Tab-separated table of C-alpha atoms in Angstrom:
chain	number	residue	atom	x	y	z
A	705	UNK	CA	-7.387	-41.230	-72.185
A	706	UNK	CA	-3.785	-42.678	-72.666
A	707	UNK	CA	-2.248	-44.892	-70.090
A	708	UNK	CA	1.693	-44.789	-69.775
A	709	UNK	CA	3.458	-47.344	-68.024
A	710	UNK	CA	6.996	-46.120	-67.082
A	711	UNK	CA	9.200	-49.192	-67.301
A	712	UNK	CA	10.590	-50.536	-63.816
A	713	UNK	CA	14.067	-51.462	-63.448
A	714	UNK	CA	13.491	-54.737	-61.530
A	715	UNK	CA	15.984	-56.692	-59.310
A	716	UNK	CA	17.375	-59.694	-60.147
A	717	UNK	CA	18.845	-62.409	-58.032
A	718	UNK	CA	19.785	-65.967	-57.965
A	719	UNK	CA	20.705	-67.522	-54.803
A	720	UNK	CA	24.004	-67.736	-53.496
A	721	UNK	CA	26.276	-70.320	-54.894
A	722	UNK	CA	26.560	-73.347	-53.009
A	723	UNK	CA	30.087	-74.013	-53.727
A	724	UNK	CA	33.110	-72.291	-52.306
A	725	UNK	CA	35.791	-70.092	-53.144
A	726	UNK	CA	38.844	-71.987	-54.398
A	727	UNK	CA	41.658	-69.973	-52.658
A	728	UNK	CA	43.451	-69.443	-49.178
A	729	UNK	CA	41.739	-68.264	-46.816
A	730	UNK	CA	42.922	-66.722	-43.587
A	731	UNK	CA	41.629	-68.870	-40.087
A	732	UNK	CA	42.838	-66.424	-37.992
A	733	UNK	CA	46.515	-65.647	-35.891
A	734	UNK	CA	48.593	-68.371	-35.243
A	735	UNK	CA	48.818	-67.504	-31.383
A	736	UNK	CA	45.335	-68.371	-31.141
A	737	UNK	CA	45.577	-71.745	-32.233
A	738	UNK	CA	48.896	-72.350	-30.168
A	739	UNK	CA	47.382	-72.685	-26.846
A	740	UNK	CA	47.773	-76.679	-26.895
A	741	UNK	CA	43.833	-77.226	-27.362
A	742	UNK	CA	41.725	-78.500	-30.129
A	743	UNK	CA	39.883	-75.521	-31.886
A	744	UNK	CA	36.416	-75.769	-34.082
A	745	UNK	CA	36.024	-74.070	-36.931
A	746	UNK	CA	32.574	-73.856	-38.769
A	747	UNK	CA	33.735	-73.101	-42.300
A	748	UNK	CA	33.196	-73.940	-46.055
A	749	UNK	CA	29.887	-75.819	-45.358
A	750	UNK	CA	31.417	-78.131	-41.922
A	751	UNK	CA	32.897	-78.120	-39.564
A	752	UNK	CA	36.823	-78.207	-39.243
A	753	UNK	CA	39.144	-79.014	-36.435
A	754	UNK	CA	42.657	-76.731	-35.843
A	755	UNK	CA	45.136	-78.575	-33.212
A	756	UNK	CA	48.565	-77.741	-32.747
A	757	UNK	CA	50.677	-80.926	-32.482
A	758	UNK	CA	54.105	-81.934	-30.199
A	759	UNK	CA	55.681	-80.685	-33.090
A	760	UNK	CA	54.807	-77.692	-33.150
A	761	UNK	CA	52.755	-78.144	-36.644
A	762	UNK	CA	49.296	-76.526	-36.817
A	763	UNK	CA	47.187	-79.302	-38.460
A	764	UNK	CA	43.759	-78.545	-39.764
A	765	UNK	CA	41.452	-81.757	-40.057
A	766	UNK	CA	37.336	-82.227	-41.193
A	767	UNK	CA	36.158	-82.589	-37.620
A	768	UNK	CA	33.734	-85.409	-37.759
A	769	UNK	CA	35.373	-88.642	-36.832
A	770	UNK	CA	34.739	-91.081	-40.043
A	771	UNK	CA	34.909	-94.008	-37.204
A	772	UNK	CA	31.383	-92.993	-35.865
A	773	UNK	CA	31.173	-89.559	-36.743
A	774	UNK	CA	32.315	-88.106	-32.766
A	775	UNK	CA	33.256	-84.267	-33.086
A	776	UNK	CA	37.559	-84.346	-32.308
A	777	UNK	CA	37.661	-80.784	-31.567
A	778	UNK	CA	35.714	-82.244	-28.317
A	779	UNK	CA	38.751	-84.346	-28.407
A	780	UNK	CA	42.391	-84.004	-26.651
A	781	UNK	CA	45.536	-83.416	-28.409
A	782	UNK	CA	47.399	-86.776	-27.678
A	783	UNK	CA	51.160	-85.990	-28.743
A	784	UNK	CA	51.203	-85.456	-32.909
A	785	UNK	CA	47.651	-86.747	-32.930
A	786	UNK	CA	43.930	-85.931	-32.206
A	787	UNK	CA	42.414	-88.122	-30.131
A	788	UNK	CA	38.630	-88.526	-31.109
A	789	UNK	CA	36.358	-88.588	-27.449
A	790	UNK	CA	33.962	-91.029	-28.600
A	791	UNK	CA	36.285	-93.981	-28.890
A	792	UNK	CA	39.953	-92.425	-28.374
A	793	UNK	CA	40.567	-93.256	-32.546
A	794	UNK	CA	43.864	-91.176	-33.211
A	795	UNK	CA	44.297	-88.774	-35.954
A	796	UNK	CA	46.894	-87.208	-37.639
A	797	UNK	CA	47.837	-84.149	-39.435
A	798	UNK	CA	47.838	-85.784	-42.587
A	799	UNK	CA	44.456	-87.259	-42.355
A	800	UNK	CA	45.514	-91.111	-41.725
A	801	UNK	CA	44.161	-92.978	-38.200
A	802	UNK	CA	47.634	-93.716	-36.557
A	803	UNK	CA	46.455	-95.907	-33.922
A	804	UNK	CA	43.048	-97.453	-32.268
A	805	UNK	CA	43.858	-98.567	-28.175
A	806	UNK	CA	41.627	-101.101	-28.186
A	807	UNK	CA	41.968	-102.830	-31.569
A	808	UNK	CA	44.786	-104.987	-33.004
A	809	UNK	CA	44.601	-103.414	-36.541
A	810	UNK	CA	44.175	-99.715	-38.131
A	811	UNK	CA	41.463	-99.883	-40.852
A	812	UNK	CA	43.193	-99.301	-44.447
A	813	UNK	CA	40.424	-97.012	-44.994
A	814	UNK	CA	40.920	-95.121	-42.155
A	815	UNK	CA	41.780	-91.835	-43.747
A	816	UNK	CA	39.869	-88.362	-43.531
A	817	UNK	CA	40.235	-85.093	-45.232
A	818	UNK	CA	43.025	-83.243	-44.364
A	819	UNK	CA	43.671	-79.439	-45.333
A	820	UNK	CA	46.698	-77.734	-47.009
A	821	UNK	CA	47.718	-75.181	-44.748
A	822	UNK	CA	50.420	-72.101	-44.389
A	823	UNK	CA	51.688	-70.225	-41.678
A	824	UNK	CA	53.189	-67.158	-42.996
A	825	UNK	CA	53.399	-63.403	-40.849
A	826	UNK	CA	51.699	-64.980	-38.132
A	827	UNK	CA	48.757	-66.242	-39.498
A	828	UNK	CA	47.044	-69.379	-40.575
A	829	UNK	CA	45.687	-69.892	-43.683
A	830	UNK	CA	43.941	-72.989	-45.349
A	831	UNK	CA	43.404	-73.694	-49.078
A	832	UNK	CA	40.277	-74.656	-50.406
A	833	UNK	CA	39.307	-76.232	-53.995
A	834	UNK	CA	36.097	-77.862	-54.765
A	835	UNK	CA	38.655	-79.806	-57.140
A	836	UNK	CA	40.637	-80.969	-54.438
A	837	UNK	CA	43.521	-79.960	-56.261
A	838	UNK	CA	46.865	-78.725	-54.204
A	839	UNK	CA	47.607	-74.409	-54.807
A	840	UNK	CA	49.734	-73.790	-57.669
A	841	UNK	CA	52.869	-71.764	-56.908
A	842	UNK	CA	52.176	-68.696	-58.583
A	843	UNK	CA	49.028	-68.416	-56.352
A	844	UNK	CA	50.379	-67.138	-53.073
A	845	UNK	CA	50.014	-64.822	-50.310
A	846	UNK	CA	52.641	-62.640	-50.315
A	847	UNK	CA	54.772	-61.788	-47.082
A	848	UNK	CA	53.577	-58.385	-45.083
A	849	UNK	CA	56.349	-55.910	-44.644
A	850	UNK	CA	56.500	-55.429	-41.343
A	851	UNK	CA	54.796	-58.654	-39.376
A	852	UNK	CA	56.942	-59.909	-37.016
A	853	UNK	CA	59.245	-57.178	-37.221
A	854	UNK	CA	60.289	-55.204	-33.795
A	855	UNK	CA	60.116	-52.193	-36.417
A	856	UNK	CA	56.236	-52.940	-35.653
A	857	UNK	CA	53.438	-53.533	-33.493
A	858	UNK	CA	51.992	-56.805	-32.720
A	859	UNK	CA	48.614	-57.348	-34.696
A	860	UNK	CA	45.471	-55.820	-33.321
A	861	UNK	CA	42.497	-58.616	-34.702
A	862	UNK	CA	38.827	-58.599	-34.863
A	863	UNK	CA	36.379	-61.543	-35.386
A	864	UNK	CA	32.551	-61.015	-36.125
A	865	UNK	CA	29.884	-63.254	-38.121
A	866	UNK	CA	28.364	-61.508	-40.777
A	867	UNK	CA	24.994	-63.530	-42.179
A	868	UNK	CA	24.993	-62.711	-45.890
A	869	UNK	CA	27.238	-63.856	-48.683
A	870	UNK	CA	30.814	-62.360	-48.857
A	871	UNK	CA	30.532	-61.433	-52.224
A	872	UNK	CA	28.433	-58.136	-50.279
A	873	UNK	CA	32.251	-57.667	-48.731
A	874	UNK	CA	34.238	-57.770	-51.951
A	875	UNK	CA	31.859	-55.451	-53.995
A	876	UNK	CA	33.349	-52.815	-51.580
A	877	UNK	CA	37.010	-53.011	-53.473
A	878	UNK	CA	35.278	-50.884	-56.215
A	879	UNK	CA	32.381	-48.744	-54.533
A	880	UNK	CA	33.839	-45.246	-53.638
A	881	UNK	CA	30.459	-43.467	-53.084
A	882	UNK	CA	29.316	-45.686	-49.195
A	883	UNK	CA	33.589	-44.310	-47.885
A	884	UNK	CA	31.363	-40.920	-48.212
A	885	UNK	CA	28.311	-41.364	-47.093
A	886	UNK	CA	28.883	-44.557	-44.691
A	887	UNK	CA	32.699	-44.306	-43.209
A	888	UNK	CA	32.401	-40.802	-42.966
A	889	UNK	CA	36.105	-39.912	-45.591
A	890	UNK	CA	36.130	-38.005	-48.238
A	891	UNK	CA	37.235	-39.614	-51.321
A	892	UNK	CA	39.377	-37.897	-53.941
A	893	UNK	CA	41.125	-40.445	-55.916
A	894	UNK	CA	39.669	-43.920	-56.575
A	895	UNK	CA	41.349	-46.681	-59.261
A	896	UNK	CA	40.896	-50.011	-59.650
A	897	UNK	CA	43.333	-52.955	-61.207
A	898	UNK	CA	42.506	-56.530	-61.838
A	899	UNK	CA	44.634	-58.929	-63.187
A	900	UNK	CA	45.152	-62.622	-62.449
A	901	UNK	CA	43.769	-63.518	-58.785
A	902	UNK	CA	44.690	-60.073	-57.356
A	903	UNK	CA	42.129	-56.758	-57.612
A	904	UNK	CA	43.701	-53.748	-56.253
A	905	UNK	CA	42.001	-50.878	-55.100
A	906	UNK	CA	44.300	-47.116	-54.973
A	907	UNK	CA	42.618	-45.102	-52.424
A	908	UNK	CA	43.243	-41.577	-51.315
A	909	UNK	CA	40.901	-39.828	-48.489
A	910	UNK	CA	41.099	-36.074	-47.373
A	911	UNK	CA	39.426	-35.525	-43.637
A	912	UNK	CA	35.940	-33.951	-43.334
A	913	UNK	CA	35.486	-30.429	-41.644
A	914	UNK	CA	31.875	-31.869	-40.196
A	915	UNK	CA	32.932	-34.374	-38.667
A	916	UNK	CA	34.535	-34.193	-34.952
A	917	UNK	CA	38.088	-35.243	-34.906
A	918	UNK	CA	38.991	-37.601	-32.039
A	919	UNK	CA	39.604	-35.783	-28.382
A	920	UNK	CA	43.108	-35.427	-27.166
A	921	UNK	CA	44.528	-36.428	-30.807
A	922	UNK	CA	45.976	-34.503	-33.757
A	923	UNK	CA	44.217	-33.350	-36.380
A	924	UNK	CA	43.453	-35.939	-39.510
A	925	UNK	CA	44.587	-34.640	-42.611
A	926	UNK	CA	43.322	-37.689	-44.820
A	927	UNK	CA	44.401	-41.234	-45.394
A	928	UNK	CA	46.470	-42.856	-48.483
A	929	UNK	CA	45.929	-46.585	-48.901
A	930	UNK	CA	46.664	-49.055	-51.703
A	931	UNK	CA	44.485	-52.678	-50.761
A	932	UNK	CA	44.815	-55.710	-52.728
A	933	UNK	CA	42.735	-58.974	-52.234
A	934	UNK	CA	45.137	-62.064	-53.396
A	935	UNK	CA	42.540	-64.385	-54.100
A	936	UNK	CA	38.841	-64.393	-53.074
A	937	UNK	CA	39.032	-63.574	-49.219
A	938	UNK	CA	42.530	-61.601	-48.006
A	939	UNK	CA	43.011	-58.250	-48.492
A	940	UNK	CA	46.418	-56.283	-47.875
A	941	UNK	CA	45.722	-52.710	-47.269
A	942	UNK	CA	48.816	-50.595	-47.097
A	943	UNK	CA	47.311	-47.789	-45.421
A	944	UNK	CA	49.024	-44.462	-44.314
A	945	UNK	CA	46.586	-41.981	-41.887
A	946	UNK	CA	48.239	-38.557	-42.674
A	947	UNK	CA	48.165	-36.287	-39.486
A	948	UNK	CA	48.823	-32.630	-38.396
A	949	UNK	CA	52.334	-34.258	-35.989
A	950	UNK	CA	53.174	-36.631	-38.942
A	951	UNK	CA	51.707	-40.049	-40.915
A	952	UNK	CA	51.596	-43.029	-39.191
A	953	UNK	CA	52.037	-45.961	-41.525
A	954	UNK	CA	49.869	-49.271	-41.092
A	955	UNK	CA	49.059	-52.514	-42.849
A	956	UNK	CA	45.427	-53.301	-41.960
A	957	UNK	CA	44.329	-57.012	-43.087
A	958	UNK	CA	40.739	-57.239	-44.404
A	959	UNK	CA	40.320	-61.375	-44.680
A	960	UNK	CA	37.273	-63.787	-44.710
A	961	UNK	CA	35.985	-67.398	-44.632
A	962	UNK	CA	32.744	-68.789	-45.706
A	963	UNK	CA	30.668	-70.494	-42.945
A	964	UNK	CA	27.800	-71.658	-45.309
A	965	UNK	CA	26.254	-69.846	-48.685
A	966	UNK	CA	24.845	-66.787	-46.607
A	967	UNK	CA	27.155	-66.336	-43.890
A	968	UNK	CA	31.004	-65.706	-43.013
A	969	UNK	CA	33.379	-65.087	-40.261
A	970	UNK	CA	34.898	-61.561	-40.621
A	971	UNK	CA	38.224	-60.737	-39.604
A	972	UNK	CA	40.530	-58.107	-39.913
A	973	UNK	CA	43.941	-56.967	-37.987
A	974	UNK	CA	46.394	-53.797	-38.087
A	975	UNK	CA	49.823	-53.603	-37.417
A	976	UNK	CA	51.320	-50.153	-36.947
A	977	UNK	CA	55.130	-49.044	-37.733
A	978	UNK	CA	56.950	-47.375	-34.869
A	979	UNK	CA	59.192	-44.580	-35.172
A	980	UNK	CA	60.762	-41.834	-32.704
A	981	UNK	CA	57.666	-39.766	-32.541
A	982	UNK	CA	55.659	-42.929	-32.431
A	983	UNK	CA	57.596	-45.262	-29.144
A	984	UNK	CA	56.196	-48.897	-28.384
A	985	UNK	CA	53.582	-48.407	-26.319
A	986	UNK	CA	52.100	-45.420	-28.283
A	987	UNK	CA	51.889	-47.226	-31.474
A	988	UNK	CA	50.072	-50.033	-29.685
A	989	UNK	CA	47.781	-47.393	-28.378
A	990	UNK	CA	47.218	-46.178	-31.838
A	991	UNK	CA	46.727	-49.521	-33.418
A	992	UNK	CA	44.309	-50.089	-30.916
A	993	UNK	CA	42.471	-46.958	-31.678
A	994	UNK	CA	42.578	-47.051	-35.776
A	995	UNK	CA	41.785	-50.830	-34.966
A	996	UNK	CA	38.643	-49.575	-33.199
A	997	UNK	CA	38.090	-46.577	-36.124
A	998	UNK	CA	37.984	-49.757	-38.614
A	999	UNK	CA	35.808	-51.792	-36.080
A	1000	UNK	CA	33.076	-48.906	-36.476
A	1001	UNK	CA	33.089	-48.952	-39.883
A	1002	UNK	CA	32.924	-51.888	-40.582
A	1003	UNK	CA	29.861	-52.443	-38.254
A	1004	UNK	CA	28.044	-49.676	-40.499
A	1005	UNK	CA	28.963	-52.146	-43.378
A	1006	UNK	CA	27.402	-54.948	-41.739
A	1007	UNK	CA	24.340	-52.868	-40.739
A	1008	UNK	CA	23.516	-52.315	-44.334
A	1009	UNK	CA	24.343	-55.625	-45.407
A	1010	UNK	CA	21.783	-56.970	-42.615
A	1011	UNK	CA	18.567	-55.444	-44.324
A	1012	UNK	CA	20.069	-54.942	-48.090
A	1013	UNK	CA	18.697	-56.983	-50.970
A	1014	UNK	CA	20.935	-59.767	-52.945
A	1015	UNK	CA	21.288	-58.076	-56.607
A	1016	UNK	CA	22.628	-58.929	-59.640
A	1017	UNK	CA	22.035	-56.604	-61.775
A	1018	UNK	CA	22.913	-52.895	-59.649
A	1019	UNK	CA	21.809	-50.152	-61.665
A	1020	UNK	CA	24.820	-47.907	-62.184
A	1021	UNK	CA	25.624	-44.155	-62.800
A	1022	UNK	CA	28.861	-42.751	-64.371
A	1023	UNK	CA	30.546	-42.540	-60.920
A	1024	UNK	CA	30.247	-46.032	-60.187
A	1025	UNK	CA	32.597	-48.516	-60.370
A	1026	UNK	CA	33.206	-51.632	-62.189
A	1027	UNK	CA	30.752	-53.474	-60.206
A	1028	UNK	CA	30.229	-55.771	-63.094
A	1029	UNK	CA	33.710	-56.279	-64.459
A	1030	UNK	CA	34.896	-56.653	-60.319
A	1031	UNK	CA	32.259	-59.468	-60.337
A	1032	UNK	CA	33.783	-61.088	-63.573
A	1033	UNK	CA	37.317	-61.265	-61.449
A	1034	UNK	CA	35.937	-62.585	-58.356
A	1035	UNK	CA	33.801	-65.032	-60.664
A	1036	UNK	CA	37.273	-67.377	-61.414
A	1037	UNK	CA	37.357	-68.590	-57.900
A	1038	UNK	CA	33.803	-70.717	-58.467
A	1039	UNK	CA	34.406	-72.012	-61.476
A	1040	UNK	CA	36.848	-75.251	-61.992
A	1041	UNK	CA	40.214	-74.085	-62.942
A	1042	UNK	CA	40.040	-75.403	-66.483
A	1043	UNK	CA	36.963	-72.798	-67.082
A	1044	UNK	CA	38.405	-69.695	-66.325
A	1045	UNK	CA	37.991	-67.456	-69.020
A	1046	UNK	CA	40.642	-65.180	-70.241
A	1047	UNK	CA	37.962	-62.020	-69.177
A	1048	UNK	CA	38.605	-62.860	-65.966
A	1049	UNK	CA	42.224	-62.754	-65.444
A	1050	UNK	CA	43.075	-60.377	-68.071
A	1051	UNK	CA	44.753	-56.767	-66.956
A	1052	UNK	CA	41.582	-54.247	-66.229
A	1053	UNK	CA	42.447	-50.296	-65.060
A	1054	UNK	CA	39.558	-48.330	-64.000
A	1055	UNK	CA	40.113	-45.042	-63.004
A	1056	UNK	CA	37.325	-42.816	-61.644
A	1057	UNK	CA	36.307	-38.997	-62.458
A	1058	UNK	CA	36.275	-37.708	-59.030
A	1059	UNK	CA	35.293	-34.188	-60.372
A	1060	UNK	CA	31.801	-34.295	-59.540
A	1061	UNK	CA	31.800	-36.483	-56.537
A	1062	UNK	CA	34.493	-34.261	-54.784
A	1063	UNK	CA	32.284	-30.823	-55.587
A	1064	UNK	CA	28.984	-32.152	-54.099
A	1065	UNK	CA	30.661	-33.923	-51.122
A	1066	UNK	CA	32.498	-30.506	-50.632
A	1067	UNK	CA	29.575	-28.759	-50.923
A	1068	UNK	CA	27.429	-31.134	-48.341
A	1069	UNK	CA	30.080	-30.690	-45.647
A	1070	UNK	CA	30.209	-27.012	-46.160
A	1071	UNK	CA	26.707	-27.262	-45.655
A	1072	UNK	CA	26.553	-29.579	-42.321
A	1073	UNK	CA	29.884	-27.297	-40.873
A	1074	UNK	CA	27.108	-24.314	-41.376
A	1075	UNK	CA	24.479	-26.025	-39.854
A	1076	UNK	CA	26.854	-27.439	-36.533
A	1077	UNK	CA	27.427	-23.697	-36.439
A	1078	UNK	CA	24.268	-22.378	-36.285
A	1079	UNK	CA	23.090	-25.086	-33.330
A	1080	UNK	CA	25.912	-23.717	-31.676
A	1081	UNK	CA	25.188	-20.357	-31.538
């Protein structure tokens, strides 16, 4: 007798990196950090402090004091300065000790690590590079039509931890398949560009017949969205929900920061145009609600992400996406500048078959509307 092995695809996984993104990444709305308190951050591996100064500049510091290591977002803002509450040692946004109360003489050593920072549509970024090199000008967040604007809303933001490493986020830019079967949208064009720091996903959803639309609302007819990450960790996502009274347009902001190597802070915002069908406090309403749609799905994200495995090597079919050649882009941001490859940056289009995908899915809701049917009779 003749025993066959069948040969077993087996996972493989190295641990996360260690070292961190070189990019900007988003801390969170300005208006948060305006409230004329120091604010920790646990970020990149430490722990950061955020303090708004007299001057109305938000200053972003390493929060351990190098006098005798004291924590100054336990500290008090002291005019420009942060004032340290071990031993009042005042710091400023640039990183130099301005003053010491009780000694005749500031240290010439008395420096600490100060972060390049941006305000820009009502949010603060930082920039981080292993290098400690300052962001070139060609690598920039661009401006978001509409923030700011009395055209729009105000931003609707979210904030969770998510224990796993963000690349598990930024593998969604290319996976069409879990908008079916986890966010509950029906996917019927899918197309991916990457070129230079930005990756580009062109999205268009048609609603599903089996699932319930929301009470006291119109009737979702599908969503259009183009979402780009610039960088490693901030997503635009022009997003347009198409409606039975109209579309409503929207920018939703997908953005994150690394706490350590296998966990991150998770944030994302909408803002929502307004128009005559769509007053003030109505598109409020509905930013709040498609905030709260978003909210959802991304908590079935982070349920899967909770109990999935770390894998290098996904086994792909035909209807995948460029998992591996997404992980190639995203791969620039941990290695020093001078070893970026020109396979990394270099124009990639992907375009997927939907043929097949749309049929089944079609064919599975047809399938659940029968079965709703049938438990209602």
């Amino acid at each position: 007798m003749t025993t066959v092995h069948d040969e077993v695809r087996q996972i493989r996984a190295e641990a996360a990196p260690a070292r961190f993104a070189r990019g900007w990444h988003c801390l969170g709305l300005v208006r948060d950090f305006s409230d004329g308190e120091p604010h920790s951050i646990q970020a990149f591996g430490t722990r950061l402090v955020v303090f708004r100064g007299a001057d109305g500049t938000i200053n972003v510091l390493d929060a351990y004091c190098r006098h005798m290591g004291g924590d100054l977002s336990d500290g008090e803002i002291k005019g420009n300065e942060i004032a340290c509450p071990f031993h009042d040692w005042r710091w400023g946004g640039d990183g130099r000790c301005k003053q010491i109360p009780y000694a005749r003489r500031v240290p010439p050593l008395a420096r600490t690590r100060a972060w390049t920072t941006l305000e820009q549509d009502g949010l603060l970024f930082v920039w981080n590079d292993p290098e400690g090199k300052k962001p070139p000008a060609e690598i920039t967040i661009p401006r978001i039509e509409g923030a700011g604007s009395d055209e729009w809303t105000d931003w609707h933001w979210y904030t969770t931890v998510v224990n796993t490493n963000c690349r598990e986020i930024i593998d969604n830019i290319v996976d069409m398949a879990h908008f079916f079967y986890i966010h509950g949208s029906l996917p019927t064009y899918f197309r991916n560009v990457f070129e230079g720091h930005v990756a580009t996903q062109y999205f268009n959803g048609g609603a599903r017949d089996d699932l319930p639309s929301p009470e006291g609302k119109p009737k979702p007819l599908g969503t259009t969205s183009v979402a780009a990450y610039y960088g490693p960790s901030f997503m635009i996502d022009d997003l347009v929900y198409h409606f039975e009274d109209g579309d409503y347009q929207t920018v939703l902001l997908n953005c994150h920061y690394p706490i350590d190597a296998n966990s991150f802070v998770l944030q994302y915002g909408i803002i929502v145009r307004k128009s005559e069908t769509l007053p003030a406090d109505e598109a409020m309403a509905t930013a709040i609600a498609l905030g709260n749609s978003v909210k959802a799905g991304f908590e079935q994200d982070v349920a899967i992400w909770k109990r999935k495995a770390r894998i290098d090597n996904p086994l792909l079919c035909e209807e995948d996406g460029p998992v591996y050649q997404l992980r190639r882009w995203y791969q620039q941001f941990y290695v020093d500048a001078a070893e970026v490859t020109p396979e990394m940056v270099d124009r990639f289009e992907f375009e997927l078959d939907t043929t097949r995908p749309v049929e089944a899915w079609q064919q599975q809701v047809r399938e659940n509307v029968a079965r709703q049917a049938e438990a209602a009779s």
